Amino acid sequence: QELMSERTVYDDATWGIDRIDSRTGTDGSYDDSGSTGAGTRIYILDTGVYIGHNDFGGRAVGGWSEGCQSGTETGCGITWGYQGVVGNGCGDHGTHCASTAAGSEYGVAKGATIVAVQVRPAMIHTPWQLLRTAYHSLGYYLYYNSFRI
């Protein structure tokens, strides 16, 4: 895997990637500077990731879930996915974020490995609940799992 490739400029870029290649705002294009992200990991802390999505090309893996740590908890398979892995149509926001970060079509780091870290269930929470859960989950995950993946 190569960390760099030939530089590509994408015209008519989506808003999500157009915003990150310029300090002055959007210009309708995205310059990837030749970076692929190959050999790196991107941890997606969100509602879980559908790792089987074709945009990930087998580069997405399970990581950790706040509400389904062992796979036997009550909420597992309903709003929480074991290792942060959710089914198609569940946890769409996390899958969308993963695709923006490292999807093969519109992603920024098209060669990076995506690690699903589910810090909230696939339902709406208040901002305070989300912040508390994310803070707790990130600390727990990094302490216990950072060297296992």
Coordinates of C-alpha atoms in Angstrom, one line a residue:
Q1 CA 0.0 0.0 0.0
E2 CA 1.3 3.4 -0.9
L3 CA 0.7 6.4 1.4
M4 CA 1.0 8.7 -1.6
S5 CA -0.3 8.5 -5.1
E6 CA -0.6 10.8 -8.1
R7 CA -2.3 14.1 -7.1
T8 CA -5.9 14.3 -8.1
V9 CA -8.2 17.3 -8.2
Y10 CA -11.9 16.5 -8.0
D11 CA -14.3 19.0 -9.6
D12 CA -17.8 19.3 -8.2
A13 CA -16.7 18.0 -4.9
T14 CA -19.2 17.4 -2.2
W15 CA -19.5 20.0 0.6
G16 CA -17.9 17.6 3.1
I17 CA -14.6 17.2 1.3
D18 CA -14.6 20.6 -0.3
R19 CA -14.4 22.3 3.1
I20 CA -11.1 20.6 4.1
D21 CA -8.6 21.5 1.4
S22 CA -8.8 25.3 1.7
R23 CA -8.5 27.7 4.6
T24 CA -10.8 30.2 2.7
G25 CA -13.9 28.1 2.3
T26 CA -15.5 26.2 -0.5
D27 CA -14.4 26.5 -4.2
G28 CA -16.3 23.5 -5.7
S29 CA -13.3 21.2 -5.9
Y30 CA -11.1 19.0 -3.7
D31 CA -7.4 18.5 -4.1
D32 CA -6.2 15.3 -2.4
S33 CA -2.5 16.3 -2.7
G34 CA -1.7 12.7 -3.6
S35 CA -2.4 11.4 0.0
T36 CA -4.1 8.0 0.2
G37 CA -3.9 7.3 4.0
A38 CA -2.8 3.8 3.3
G39 CA -1.3 2.1 6.4
T40 CA -3.2 4.4 8.7
R41 CA -6.3 4.0 10.9
I42 CA -9.3 6.3 11.2
Y43 CA -11.4 5.7 14.3
I44 CA -15.0 6.7 13.7
L45 CA -16.7 7.6 17.0
D46 CA -20.4 7.8 16.2
T47 CA -23.5 5.6 15.8
G48 CA -21.6 2.6 14.5
V49 CA -20.4 1.7 11.0
Y50 CA -21.8 -0.7 8.5
I51 CA -18.5 -2.2 7.6
G52 CA -19.8 -4.2 4.7
H53 CA -20.6 -1.1 2.7
N54 CA -19.1 -1.4 -0.8
D55 CA -17.5 2.1 -0.5
F56 CA -15.1 0.7 2.1
G57 CA -13.7 -2.1 0.0
G58 CA -13.0 -4.4 2.9
R59 CA -11.0 -1.7 4.8
A60 CA -13.5 -1.3 7.6
V61 CA -13.2 -3.3 10.8
G62 CA -15.0 -3.6 14.1
G63 CA -13.6 -1.8 17.2
W64 CA -15.7 -1.2 20.3
S65 CA -19.2 -0.4 21.4
E66 CA -20.3 1.5 24.5
G67 CA -23.6 -0.4 24.7
C68 CA -22.5 -3.8 23.4
Q69 CA -19.1 -4.6 24.8
S70 CA -19.4 -8.4 25.1
G71 CA -22.2 -9.0 22.6
T72 CA -24.6 -10.2 25.2
E73 CA -26.0 -7.0 26.6
T74 CA -29.7 -6.2 26.4
G75 CA -29.3 -3.5 23.7
C76 CA -27.1 -5.5 21.5
G77 CA -28.4 -5.8 18.0
I78 CA -31.2 -3.3 18.6
T79 CA -29.6 0.1 19.0
W80 CA -26.0 -1.1 19.7
G81 CA -23.7 -3.2 17.5
Y82 CA -21.0 -5.5 18.8
Q83 CA -17.6 -3.9 18.2
G84 CA -19.5 -0.9 16.7
V85 CA -20.5 -2.9 13.7
V86 CA -24.1 -2.1 12.7
G87 CA -26.4 -3.4 9.9
N88 CA -27.2 -1.7 6.7
G89 CA -29.6 1.2 7.4
C90 CA -28.8 1.3 11.2
G91 CA -26.3 3.8 12.4
D92 CA -26.3 5.6 9.0
H93 CA -24.6 8.7 10.4
G94 CA -21.5 6.8 11.5
T95 CA -21.4 5.1 8.1
H96 CA -21.8 8.4 6.4
C97 CA -18.9 9.9 8.4
A98 CA -16.7 6.9 7.7
S99 CA -17.4 7.3 4.0
T100 CA -16.4 11.0 4.1
A101 CA -13.2 10.1 6.0
A102 CA -12.1 7.1 4.0
G103 CA -14.7 5.9 1.4
S104 CA -13.3 4.9 -2.0
E105 CA -15.6 7.3 -3.9
Y106 CA -15.8 10.5 -1.9
G107 CA -13.5 9.8 1.0
V108 CA -10.5 11.9 2.0
A109 CA -8.1 9.0 2.9
K110 CA -9.2 6.4 0.4
G111 CA -6.6 3.8 1.5
A112 CA -7.0 4.1 5.3
T113 CA -8.5 1.4 7.5
I114 CA -11.7 2.4 9.2
V115 CA -12.3 1.3 12.8
A116 CA -15.9 1.4 14.1
V117 CA -16.2 2.8 17.6
Q118 CA -19.9 3.1 18.6
V119 CA -20.3 5.8 21.3
R120 CA -24.0 6.4 20.9
P121 CA -26.9 4.2 19.9
A122 CA -28.6 4.5 16.6
M123 CA -31.1 7.0 17.9
I124 CA -31.1 10.7 18.8
H125 CA -29.6 11.8 22.1
T126 CA -29.3 15.2 23.7
P127 CA -26.0 17.0 23.2
W128 CA -25.1 16.4 26.9
Q129 CA -25.7 12.7 26.7
L130 CA -23.7 12.4 23.6
L131 CA -20.8 14.4 25.1
R132 CA -20.8 12.3 28.3
T133 CA -21.0 9.0 26.4
A134 CA -18.3 10.0 23.9
Y135 CA -15.9 11.1 26.6
H136 CA -16.4 7.9 28.7
S137 CA -16.3 5.7 25.6
L138 CA -13.1 7.1 24.2
G139 CA -11.2 6.9 27.4
Y140 CA -12.3 3.3 28.0
Y141 CA -11.6 2.3 24.4
L142 CA -8.1 3.8 24.3
Y143 CA -7.2 2.4 27.7
Y144 CA -8.3 -1.2 27.1
N145 CA -8.1 -1.7 23.3
S146 CA -5.6 0.6 21.7
F147 CA -3.0 -2.1 21.1
R148 CA -5.4 -5.0 20.2
I149 CA -6.5 -3.8 16.7

